[in-house]
Coordinates of C-alpha atoms in Angstrom, one line a residue:
Chain A
M1 CA 1.7 47.7 -9.3
D2 CA 0.7 44.1 -7.3
K3 CA 2.0 41.1 -9.6
F4 CA -0.7 38.2 -9.6
P5 CA 0.3 34.6 -11.6
I6 CA -0.5 33.5 -14.5
L7 CA -0.6 29.9 -15.6
S8 CA 1.8 30.0 -19.2
R9 CA 1.3 26.9 -21.1
F10 CA 4.1 26.6 -23.3
Q11 CA 4.4 25.5 -26.9
Y12 CA 6.4 22.2 -26.0
D13 CA 6.8 21.9 -21.9
C14 CA 6.0 19.5 -20.1
H15 CA 4.7 20.9 -16.9
V16 CA 2.2 24.5 -16.8
K17 CA 4.2 27.6 -15.3
V18 CA 3.0 29.1 -12.3
V19 CA 4.1 33.0 -14.0
E20 CA 4.2 36.2 -12.6
T21 CA 2.6 39.4 -14.6
D22 CA 0.8 42.5 -13.7
V23 CA -2.2 44.1 -15.5
G24 CA 0.0 46.9 -18.1
E25 CA 2.6 44.1 -19.1
T26 CA 2.0 44.6 -22.0
I27 CA 1.4 40.6 -24.5
T28 CA 4.4 40.7 -25.9
Q29 CA 6.8 41.4 -22.7
L30 CA 3.7 38.6 -21.0
A31 CA 4.7 36.6 -24.0
M32 CA 9.2 36.9 -23.1
N33 CA 8.3 36.8 -19.5
C34 CA 6.3 33.0 -20.3
A35 CA 9.7 32.6 -22.4
S36 CA 12.2 32.6 -20.1
H37 CA 10.6 29.9 -17.7
S38 CA 10.7 27.7 -20.5
I39 CA 13.2 28.8 -23.9
G40 CA 16.0 27.1 -22.6
I41 CA 14.9 26.0 -19.3
H42 CA 13.6 22.8 -20.3
V43 CA 11.9 24.4 -24.4
K44 CA 14.6 24.2 -27.4
D45 CA 14.3 28.3 -29.1
Q46 CA 13.4 28.4 -33.0
P47 CA 15.2 31.1 -34.4
G48 CA 12.7 32.5 -37.0
K49 CA 9.6 32.0 -35.5
V50 CA 7.3 34.3 -33.2
L51 CA 5.6 34.8 -30.1
R52 CA 2.0 35.0 -29.6
V53 CA -0.9 33.8 -26.5
R54 CA -4.1 32.9 -27.2
K55 CA -7.0 32.5 -24.1
T56 CA -6.5 29.2 -23.8
S57 CA -9.4 26.8 -23.8
D58 CA -10.4 22.9 -24.8
T59 CA -9.7 23.3 -28.2
D60 CA -6.5 25.1 -28.7
D61 CA -8.2 27.6 -30.5
Q62 CA -8.9 30.6 -29.5
P63 CA -7.4 33.2 -31.4
P64 CA -3.8 34.9 -30.4
L65 CA -4.0 38.3 -28.0
R66 CA -2.6 41.5 -30.3
G67 CA 0.6 42.3 -28.5
D68 CA -0.3 45.6 -27.8
I69 CA -2.6 45.4 -25.5
T70 CA -2.0 45.5 -22.2
V71 CA -2.7 42.0 -19.4
G72 CA -5.1 44.1 -17.5
E73 CA -7.4 45.2 -21.5
A74 CA -7.1 41.5 -22.0
G75 CA -9.2 40.8 -19.2
L76 CA -6.0 38.4 -17.5
I77 CA -6.7 37.0 -14.4
M78 CA -4.8 35.6 -11.9
Y79 CA -4.8 31.5 -12.6
D80 CA -6.1 32.3 -15.7
C81 CA -4.2 30.1 -17.8
V82 CA -2.7 30.6 -22.0
D83 CA -0.9 29.1 -24.4
V84 CA 2.4 30.7 -25.4
Y85 CA 3.2 29.6 -28.7
F86 CA 5.9 29.6 -31.5
S87 CA 4.6 31.0 -35.2
D88 CA 5.8 31.9 -38.2
P89 CA 6.8 36.0 -38.5
E90 CA 4.7 36.1 -41.6
S91 CA 1.0 34.5 -39.8
Chain B
M1 CA -5.4 -28.8 29.0
A2 CA -5.9 -29.7 25.6
L3 CA -6.1 -26.5 23.4
L4 CA -9.0 -27.0 21.4
E5 CA -9.3 -26.3 17.5
R6 CA -9.6 -22.7 16.2
N7 CA -12.6 -23.7 14.0
E8 CA -14.5 -25.2 16.9
W9 CA -14.1 -21.1 19.4
Y10 CA -13.1 -19.6 16.2
D11 CA -16.9 -18.1 15.6
I12 CA -18.3 -17.9 19.3
A13 CA -15.0 -15.6 19.8
R14 CA -15.8 -13.5 17.3
D15 CA -19.2 -12.0 17.5
T16 CA -19.4 -10.1 20.2
N17 CA -22.6 -8.7 18.7
W18 CA -24.8 -7.5 21.1
T19 CA -28.1 -5.6 21.8
P20 CA -27.3 -1.7 23.7
T21 CA -29.7 -1.3 26.7
Y22 CA -27.9 1.8 27.9
V23 CA -27.3 3.7 24.1
S24 CA -29.5 3.6 21.5
Q25 CA -28.0 0.8 18.4
E26 CA -27.1 4.2 16.7
N27 CA -25.3 6.5 19.3
L28 CA -23.3 2.6 19.5
F29 CA -22.8 3.7 16.4
P30 CA -23.1 6.8 14.8
P31 CA -23.4 6.5 10.9
T32 CA -20.7 9.2 9.9
M33 CA -18.6 7.0 12.1
S34 CA -19.7 3.3 10.9
D35 CA -21.7 2.7 8.3
P36 CA -23.6 5.8 6.3
Y37 CA -25.6 3.9 4.7
Q38 CA -26.8 1.5 7.1
I39 CA -27.3 -1.8 6.4
P40 CA -29.4 -3.5 8.9
I41 CA -27.8 -5.3 11.3
D42 CA -28.6 -8.7 10.3
E43 CA -26.9 -7.7 6.7
W44 CA -23.2 -7.2 8.5
E45 CA -23.6 -10.6 10.6
T46 CA -22.4 -11.4 7.1
F47 CA -19.7 -9.8 6.3
D48 CA -16.7 -13.4 7.2
E49 CA -13.6 -12.9 6.1
P50 CA -11.6 -15.0 3.7
Y51 CA -9.1 -15.7 5.6
K52 CA -9.2 -15.7 9.9
V53 CA -6.7 -15.8 12.4
S54 CA -6.2 -16.2 16.5
F55 CA -4.3 -13.8 18.9
R56 CA -2.3 -16.8 19.9
E57 CA -2.0 -17.0 15.9
Y58 CA -0.6 -14.4 15.2
V59 CA 1.4 -12.9 18.2
R60 CA 3.4 -16.7 16.6
T61 CA 3.6 -15.6 12.9
Q62 CA 4.3 -11.8 14.1
R63 CA 7.1 -12.6 16.1
E64 CA 8.8 -14.3 14.6
K65 CA 8.4 -12.6 11.4
D66 CA 9.9 -9.2 13.7
G67 CA 12.7 -11.4 14.5
S68 CA 14.0 -13.0 11.0
A69 CA 13.3 -8.9 9.7
Y70 CA 15.5 -8.2 12.8
S71 CA 18.1 -10.1 11.8
V72 CA 19.3 -9.4 8.7
K73 CA 19.2 -5.5 9.1
A74 CA 22.0 -6.8 12.7
A75 CA 24.1 -8.4 9.8
L76 CA 23.7 -5.7 7.4
S77 CA 24.5 -2.6 9.2
R78 CA 27.8 -4.1 10.0
S79 CA 28.9 -4.7 6.5
R80 CA 29.6 -1.6 4.1
F81 CA 27.1 -2.3 2.0
Y82 CA 24.8 1.8 3.6
D83 CA 28.1 3.0 2.0
Q84 CA 28.6 2.0 -0.7
A85 CA 25.4 1.8 -2.3
C86 CA 24.8 4.0 -5.4
E87 CA 22.4 7.3 -4.7
G88 CA 19.6 5.9 -6.5
W89 CA 19.5 3.4 -4.9
A90 CA 19.9 5.5 -1.2
S91 CA 16.9 8.1 -3.3
V92 CA 15.0 4.9 -3.4
L93 CA 14.8 4.4 0.3
K94 CA 14.6 8.2 1.2
L95 CA 11.8 8.5 -0.7
H96 CA 10.4 5.8 0.1
Y97 CA 11.0 5.7 4.0
G98 CA 10.2 9.5 3.8
T99 CA 6.5 8.7 2.5
V100 CA 5.2 5.6 3.5
A101 CA 6.9 5.3 7.7
L102 CA 3.9 7.6 8.8
T103 CA 1.4 7.2 6.3
E104 CA 1.5 3.5 8.1
Y105 CA 0.8 4.6 11.4
Q106 CA -2.1 6.8 9.9
A107 CA -2.7 3.4 8.3
C108 CA -3.2 2.3 12.7
Q109 CA -5.8 4.9 12.9
F110 CA -7.4 4.1 10.3
Q111 CA -7.8 1.0 11.8
A112 CA -8.1 2.0 14.6
R113 CA -11.6 3.3 13.1
M114 CA -12.5 0.1 12.2
V115 CA -12.4 -2.0 15.1
R116 CA -14.9 1.0 17.2
F117 CA -16.9 1.9 14.1
G118 CA -17.1 -1.0 12.0
P119 CA -20.5 -2.4 12.0
S120 CA -19.4 -6.4 11.4
P121 CA -17.7 -8.4 14.4
S122 CA -15.4 -9.5 11.6
M123 CA -14.4 -6.6 11.1
R124 CA -13.8 -5.4 13.9
N125 CA -12.8 -8.9 15.3
M126 CA -9.6 -9.0 11.6
A127 CA -8.8 -4.4 11.8
T128 CA -7.4 -5.5 15.1
F129 CA -5.2 -7.6 13.1
G130 CA -5.3 -4.7 10.8
M131 CA -4.2 -1.7 13.4
L132 CA -1.2 -3.8 15.3
D133 CA 0.0 -4.9 11.4
E134 CA 0.3 -1.6 10.8
M135 CA 1.9 0.0 14.2
R136 CA 3.8 -2.5 13.0
H137 CA 5.2 -1.3 9.7
A138 CA 5.1 2.8 11.6
Q139 CA 8.5 1.0 13.5
L140 CA 10.5 -1.2 11.2
Q141 CA 9.9 1.6 8.5
L142 CA 11.1 4.3 11.6
F143 CA 13.5 2.6 13.3
F144 CA 15.7 1.8 9.8
P145 CA 16.5 4.2 8.5
H146 CA 17.3 5.7 12.2
E147 CA 19.8 3.6 10.8
L148 CA 21.1 5.6 8.6
V149 CA 20.8 8.9 9.5
H150 CA 24.5 9.4 11.7
R151 CA 25.1 8.8 7.5
D152 CA 23.3 10.9 5.5
R153 CA 20.8 13.6 7.3
Q154 CA 18.3 13.3 4.9
Y155 CA 16.5 9.9 6.1
D156 CA 15.8 11.4 9.4
W157 CA 12.4 12.4 7.2
A158 CA 11.4 9.3 7.8
H159 CA 10.3 10.7 11.2
E160 CA 10.3 14.4 10.6
A161 CA 8.5 14.1 6.7
A162 CA 4.7 13.7 7.5
H163 CA 5.6 17.0 10.1
T164 CA 6.2 19.4 7.4
N165 CA 4.5 20.9 4.5
N166 CA 6.8 20.3 1.9
W167 CA 5.4 19.9 -1.7
A168 CA 4.8 16.1 -2.1
V169 CA 3.7 15.5 1.8
I170 CA 1.1 17.6 1.0
G171 CA 0.2 15.7 -1.8
G172 CA 0.6 12.5 0.1
R173 CA -1.5 13.8 3.8
H174 CA -4.2 15.5 1.0
A175 CA -4.6 11.9 -0.4
M176 CA -4.5 9.8 3.1
D177 CA -6.1 12.3 5.1
D178 CA -9.2 12.1 2.4
I179 CA -9.3 8.1 2.2
M180 CA -8.0 6.6 5.4
M181 CA -8.6 9.7 8.4
C182 CA -11.5 11.0 7.1
R183 CA -14.4 7.9 6.1
D184 CA -16.4 6.1 8.0
A185 CA -15.5 2.2 8.6
V186 CA -16.5 0.4 6.1
T187 CA -15.8 3.6 2.9
G188 CA -12.0 3.5 4.6
S189 CA -12.5 0.0 4.2
L190 CA -13.8 0.0 0.4
M191 CA -11.0 2.5 -0.4
V192 CA -8.1 1.5 2.4
S193 CA -8.0 -2.3 2.2
F194 CA -9.4 -2.9 -1.6
A195 CA -8.2 0.1 -3.6
F196 CA -4.6 1.3 -2.2
E197 CA -4.1 -2.0 -0.2
T198 CA -5.5 -4.2 -2.9
G199 CA -5.3 -2.8 -6.3
L200 CA -1.7 -1.3 -5.8
T201 CA 0.1 -1.2 -2.1
N202 CA 1.1 -4.6 -2.3
L203 CA 1.9 -5.6 -5.0
Q204 CA 3.7 -2.4 -5.0
M205 CA 5.6 -5.1 -2.2
I206 CA 6.5 -7.4 -4.6
G207 CA 8.1 -5.3 -7.4
L208 CA 10.1 -3.4 -4.1
S209 CA 10.9 -6.4 -2.3
T210 CA 12.9 -7.7 -6.4
D211 CA 14.7 -4.2 -6.9
A212 CA 15.8 -4.6 -3.0
A213 CA 17.6 -8.5 -4.1
N214 CA 18.5 -7.3 -7.2
M215 CA 20.0 -4.6 -5.6
G216 CA 21.6 -6.4 -2.8
D217 CA 20.1 -4.2 -0.1
F218 CA 18.5 -7.5 1.5
T219 CA 17.8 -5.7 4.6
F220 CA 14.9 -3.7 2.2
S221 CA 13.7 -6.6 0.6
N222 CA 13.2 -8.7 3.9
L223 CA 11.7 -6.0 5.1
I224 CA 9.5 -5.0 2.8
T225 CA 8.2 -8.9 2.9
S226 CA 7.9 -8.8 5.9
I227 CA 4.8 -6.2 5.2
Q228 CA 3.8 -7.5 2.2
S229 CA 2.9 -10.9 3.6
D230 CA 0.4 -8.2 7.0
E231 CA -0.5 -6.5 3.8
A232 CA -2.0 -9.1 2.0
R233 CA -3.6 -9.7 5.4
H234 CA -5.9 -7.6 6.8
A235 CA -6.2 -5.8 3.1
Q236 CA -9.1 -9.1 2.7
L237 CA -11.2 -6.8 4.4
G238 CA -12.3 -4.7 1.8
T239 CA -13.9 -7.7 -0.4
P240 CA -16.9 -9.0 1.7
T241 CA -17.6 -5.2 2.8
I242 CA -18.1 -4.7 -0.9
E243 CA -20.4 -7.8 -1.0
I244 CA -22.4 -6.5 1.0
M245 CA -22.8 -2.9 -0.3
V246 CA -23.8 -4.1 -3.5
R247 CA -26.0 -7.0 -2.5
N248 CA -28.1 -4.0 -0.1
G249 CA -28.1 -1.9 -2.9
Y250 CA -26.0 0.7 -2.9
K251 CA -24.2 -0.3 -5.4
E252 CA -22.6 2.6 -7.2
D253 CA -21.5 4.4 -3.4
A254 CA -19.4 1.2 -3.8
Q255 CA -18.1 1.6 -7.7
K256 CA -17.7 5.6 -7.2
I257 CA -15.5 5.0 -3.7
L258 CA -13.8 2.5 -5.0
D259 CA -13.1 5.1 -8.6
I260 CA -11.9 8.2 -5.7
A261 CA -9.6 6.2 -3.7
F262 CA -8.0 4.4 -7.3
W263 CA -7.0 7.6 -8.5
R264 CA -6.1 8.9 -5.9
V265 CA -3.2 6.1 -4.3
W266 CA -2.9 6.0 -8.9
R267 CA -1.5 9.7 -8.5
L268 CA 0.9 8.8 -5.9
F269 CA 2.7 4.8 -6.7
S270 CA 2.9 5.8 -9.7
V271 CA 5.9 9.0 -9.1
S272 CA 6.9 7.4 -5.4
V273 CA 7.3 3.4 -7.8
G274 CA 7.7 4.1 -10.8
I275 CA 9.9 7.0 -10.8
P276 CA 12.3 4.8 -8.7
M277 CA 11.5 2.4 -11.6
D278 CA 12.2 3.6 -14.1
Y279 CA 14.9 6.2 -12.8
Y280 CA 16.8 6.0 -10.0
I281 CA 17.7 2.4 -10.3
P282 CA 20.1 1.9 -12.7
L283 CA 20.7 0.2 -15.4
E284 CA 22.1 -2.6 -14.9
Q285 CA 19.6 -3.8 -11.9
R286 CA 16.7 -3.1 -12.9
H287 CA 14.0 -6.0 -13.5
M288 CA 10.7 -4.8 -15.2
S289 CA 9.2 -1.5 -16.5
F290 CA 6.9 0.4 -14.5
K291 CA 4.1 -0.3 -17.3
E292 CA 5.4 -3.8 -17.8
F293 CA 5.5 -4.2 -14.1
M294 CA 1.7 -2.7 -13.8
H295 CA 0.3 -4.2 -16.6
E296 CA 1.2 -7.9 -15.2
W297 CA 0.9 -7.5 -11.4
V298 CA -2.0 -4.2 -10.8
N299 CA -4.0 -3.9 -14.1
R300 CA -5.6 -7.9 -14.9
Q301 CA -5.6 -8.6 -11.5
Y302 CA -7.8 -5.4 -10.4
V303 CA -10.2 -5.2 -13.0
R304 CA -10.6 -9.0 -12.7
Q305 CA -11.7 -8.5 -9.1
V306 CA -13.9 -5.6 -9.0
E307 CA -15.3 -7.5 -12.0
D308 CA -15.8 -10.7 -10.1
L309 CA -16.8 -8.8 -7.2
G310 CA -20.0 -6.8 -9.7
L311 CA -18.1 -3.9 -11.2
A312 CA -16.6 -2.1 -13.3
K313 CA -14.1 -0.9 -14.1
P314 CA -13.3 3.3 -13.3
W315 CA -14.8 5.1 -15.8
Y316 CA -11.3 7.1 -16.4
W317 CA -10.1 3.5 -17.6
Q318 CA -8.7 4.2 -20.3
H319 CA -6.9 8.1 -18.2
F320 CA -5.3 5.8 -16.7
L321 CA -4.0 3.4 -18.7
D322 CA -2.3 6.0 -21.4
D323 CA -0.7 7.6 -17.9
I324 CA 0.8 4.9 -17.1
E325 CA 3.2 6.1 -20.4
N326 CA 3.1 9.0 -19.1
H327 CA 2.6 10.7 -15.3
H328 CA 5.9 9.2 -13.7
H329 CA 8.0 10.2 -16.9
C330 CA 6.1 13.7 -15.8
Q331 CA 7.5 13.3 -12.5
Q332 CA 11.3 12.7 -13.1
G333 CA 11.5 15.7 -15.2
G334 CA 9.5 18.3 -12.6
I335 CA 11.7 16.6 -9.5
W336 CA 15.7 16.3 -11.1
S337 CA 13.8 20.0 -12.3
W338 CA 12.8 21.0 -9.0
R339 CA 15.4 19.2 -7.4
P340 CA 15.9 22.2 -4.0
T341 CA 12.4 21.3 -3.2
V342 CA 12.9 17.3 -2.2
W343 CA 14.3 15.3 0.3
W344 CA 16.0 12.5 -1.8
N345 CA 19.0 13.6 -3.7
P346 CA 17.4 11.9 -7.7
P347 CA 19.1 11.2 -9.9
G348 CA 18.9 12.6 -13.6
A349 CA 20.4 9.4 -15.5
V350 CA 19.0 10.2 -18.9
G351 CA 22.1 9.0 -20.5
P352 CA 22.5 7.1 -24.4
K353 CA 21.7 3.9 -22.8
E354 CA 19.4 4.9 -20.2
R355 CA 18.1 6.8 -23.5
Q356 CA 18.6 3.8 -25.6
W357 CA 16.5 2.1 -22.3
L358 CA 13.7 4.2 -21.8
E359 CA 12.8 4.2 -25.7
K360 CA 12.6 0.8 -25.9
K361 CA 9.8 0.8 -23.4
Y362 CA 8.3 3.8 -24.2
P363 CA 7.9 3.8 -27.8
G364 CA 8.0 7.4 -29.1
W365 CA 10.0 8.5 -25.5
N366 CA 12.6 9.8 -27.3
D367 CA 10.5 12.7 -29.7
S368 CA 8.1 13.9 -25.9
Y369 CA 10.0 13.4 -23.2
G370 CA 13.5 13.4 -24.4
T371 CA 13.0 16.9 -25.8
Y372 CA 12.8 17.9 -22.6
W373 CA 16.1 16.2 -21.5
D374 CA 18.0 17.9 -24.5
V375 CA 18.0 21.3 -22.4
I376 CA 19.7 19.7 -19.9
T377 CA 21.6 17.6 -21.4
E378 CA 23.0 20.8 -23.7
N379 CA 22.8 23.1 -21.1
L380 CA 24.7 20.9 -18.7
L381 CA 27.5 20.5 -21.3
A382 CA 28.0 23.7 -22.0
D383 CA 28.5 24.8 -18.3
R384 CA 24.8 25.8 -18.4
E385 CA 23.8 24.2 -14.7
E386 CA 21.9 27.6 -13.6
K387 CA 19.7 27.0 -16.5
T388 CA 18.5 23.7 -15.3
H389 CA 17.1 25.3 -12.0
P390 CA 13.7 27.3 -13.5
E391 CA 12.8 30.2 -11.7
C392 CA 9.7 29.6 -11.0
V393 CA 6.8 26.8 -9.4
P394 CA 4.8 25.2 -11.9
I395 CA 1.3 25.3 -11.1
I396 CA 0.0 22.2 -8.4
C397 CA -4.0 20.0 -9.6
N398 CA -5.8 21.2 -6.4
M399 CA -6.3 17.4 -5.8
C400 CA -4.1 15.8 -5.8
Q401 CA -1.5 18.5 -4.7
I402 CA 1.2 17.4 -7.6
P403 CA 2.6 19.8 -11.3
I404 CA 0.3 20.1 -13.7
S405 CA 2.5 18.4 -16.5
N406 CA 1.7 16.1 -19.4
R407 CA 3.9 14.6 -22.2
P408 CA 6.0 17.5 -24.5
G409 CA 7.9 17.8 -27.3
K410 CA 4.7 18.0 -30.5
A411 CA 2.6 16.4 -28.0
W412 CA 2.6 19.0 -26.7
K413 CA -0.8 17.6 -23.0
A414 CA 0.2 19.7 -20.8
R415 CA -2.9 21.4 -19.8
P416 CA -4.9 22.9 -16.9
Y417 CA -8.3 21.5 -15.8
Q418 CA -9.5 24.0 -14.3
F419 CA -13.3 24.6 -12.7
E420 CA -14.7 27.7 -10.9
H421 CA -16.6 27.1 -6.9
E422 CA -18.2 29.5 -5.3
G423 CA -15.8 32.3 -6.7
R424 CA -12.9 30.8 -6.7
R425 CA -10.2 29.1 -9.2
Y426 CA -9.0 25.3 -8.8
N427 CA -6.7 23.7 -11.4
F428 CA -6.4 20.6 -12.3
C429 CA -3.8 17.8 -13.6
T430 CA -7.0 15.9 -15.6
E431 CA -10.8 14.6 -15.2
P432 CA -10.5 12.3 -12.9
C433 CA -9.0 14.9 -10.4
R434 CA -11.6 17.1 -11.2
W435 CA -14.1 14.7 -11.5
I436 CA -13.1 13.6 -7.7
F437 CA -13.3 17.5 -7.0
T438 CA -17.3 18.1 -8.0
T439 CA -17.9 14.8 -6.3
D440 CA -18.5 16.7 -3.4
P441 CA -16.9 20.1 -3.3
N442 CA -17.3 20.7 0.2
R443 CA -14.8 18.5 1.0
Y444 CA -12.3 19.8 -0.9
K445 CA -12.5 23.6 -1.1
D446 CA -11.3 25.1 1.9
H447 CA -7.4 23.5 0.8
E448 CA -5.1 25.3 -1.1
T449 CA -1.9 24.3 -2.3
I450 CA 1.6 24.9 -1.8
V451 CA 1.5 27.0 -4.7
D452 CA -2.4 28.7 -3.5
R453 CA -0.7 29.8 -0.1
M454 CA 2.5 31.9 -1.8
Y455 CA -0.1 33.8 -2.9
S456 CA -3.2 34.1 0.2
G457 CA -0.2 35.1 2.1
E458 CA 1.2 31.8 4.4
I459 CA 4.5 31.5 2.9
Q460 CA 6.0 34.6 4.5
P461 CA 8.2 35.3 2.7
P462 CA 7.2 34.7 -0.1
D463 CA 10.3 34.4 -1.8
L464 CA 12.4 31.3 -3.2
D465 CA 14.5 30.8 0.2
G466 CA 11.2 31.3 2.4
V467 CA 8.8 28.7 0.5
L468 CA 12.0 25.9 1.4
K469 CA 12.2 26.7 4.7
Y470 CA 8.8 26.3 5.0
M471 CA 9.0 22.8 3.4
G472 CA 11.4 22.2 5.4
I473 CA 14.4 22.5 3.5
G474 CA 17.7 23.6 5.6
V475 CA 15.3 22.3 8.7
V476 CA 15.3 19.4 8.9
S477 CA 17.9 18.4 5.9
E478 CA 19.6 20.1 2.9
G479 CA 17.6 19.0 -0.8
G480 CA 18.5 17.4 -3.9
R481 CA 20.6 18.1 -6.0
D482 CA 21.6 15.3 -8.3
G483 CA 22.5 12.2 -7.5
Y484 CA 24.9 11.8 -9.6
N485 CA 26.6 14.6 -9.9
Y486 CA 24.8 14.9 -13.4
Q487 CA 27.2 11.6 -13.8
W488 CA 25.3 10.8 -16.0
I489 CA 25.9 13.2 -18.8
E490 CA 29.4 11.9 -19.9
G491 CA 28.3 9.7 -22.0
F492 CA 26.3 12.4 -24.9
R493 CA 30.3 14.1 -23.7
S494 CA 31.9 11.2 -24.9
A495 CA 30.0 10.8 -28.1
A496 CA 29.9 14.8 -29.1
A497 CA 33.7 14.1 -28.6
E498 CA 34.1 11.3 -31.0

């Protein structure tokens, strides 16, 4: 499947990074994909936390996307930006 | 035969206006090249340059300046200064020459446009000297680093950079094409002479010259001082132009023109000056922080100058003040992390003592940028050098062409400011960069950043090697590595051992 770039706005990172994804990748896989370019590179890991993904907005208040849906189902297209952030597992 | 005093003949010799009979005034001075505001010609004849010089005086002075600069260079080329200079200072020189040398040649072409199309005879006269100035600057800043090419091939970027598609070069070219190469004489005189030269670079030269003297590099110090003295003269072309525009009802246009150019140049200036001042120059030789320099030399002076002319400081002034404390720290991290993509060897240079200094000069540095360098330092201490090389690229701003970045750590400020235009999505680093695009989308809409080119198929093969080659890395010279071979982490290793 053709890959396309989305923008990873990873919590605590300094840069917005270009991450290649495809429409069949799940949101959980996308979170791990983005994490591989930030955690241990420019961002410390947060043991015990889980990663969640939401569409980037001016007010940072978009709901998290479900982990089991795909990038295509979430409607993400080229150069869409997502926030990837640490969260408590229960929340 | 006795010569007349300059003031006895200057005005009549300078005012070479005439009434064209073979072509129309509009054909002689097309508005798109000359004055799109169509301010009456008698208004332009009131243009009075503050600093007057005759050609005879100009040649005599410039000959003395050149003689001085070249004699110091000759003396230092016999010394071993550059063999012994630290890589931090070498990075300052490589960055400076690569980004500036042929930009001076562009400036020469811009001055030539004012010489030909300036609506005021005084502007044309003064720009003639400016054109010769810029030619001299290009020659000096090509010739001096050429002396160093046999020691280190990266100095060849002084000549080659402008001919490549390196991402940093694209950033400079995008801005200079915008404010210098693709503007009419009037708009350009505000953007270049006032916002660029008066606002920022004239002062940059003063700071850089001081740093060079502190480093013992008297060749470079002398060179920069020599250039600065020219800039101080021809930069004054902007002020009379603004006065005439304001007087003729074009105050809002003048304000917009300055605000666009000042931000465009600032984004580059912060990287090319801020990073060297706060990171590349060894701690012992730093005479002031970039932030102190900006507040002391640029901010007050620029605001005073625009207000004296009846204009206001830019609408984005608060963004600008925040950027002074932020932008170059982010880009130091980015340039170091993606160091193979640049033509100099950027030192990380954030050991324990440097971090103390940064925290003192920029309170909160450790809690923000420090978290970024903590991860890098841990990787280096654990011999995981490969983890200091990201395997992706940062998204690039569609205006300044610089990676979209902002305060890391808990502040987590990095975000793209997006804009849709004619079905294409553009990414910007800040509100001002996005605003500039919206002032004239047709002007900017077709340009592609280095990242856009990766996904449009222009860069082939679209992999890391393909991108590096496209940028001239491995073609002109090898790319960058850590300037100090990671020696700056040793302080942490010692502390851990204790």
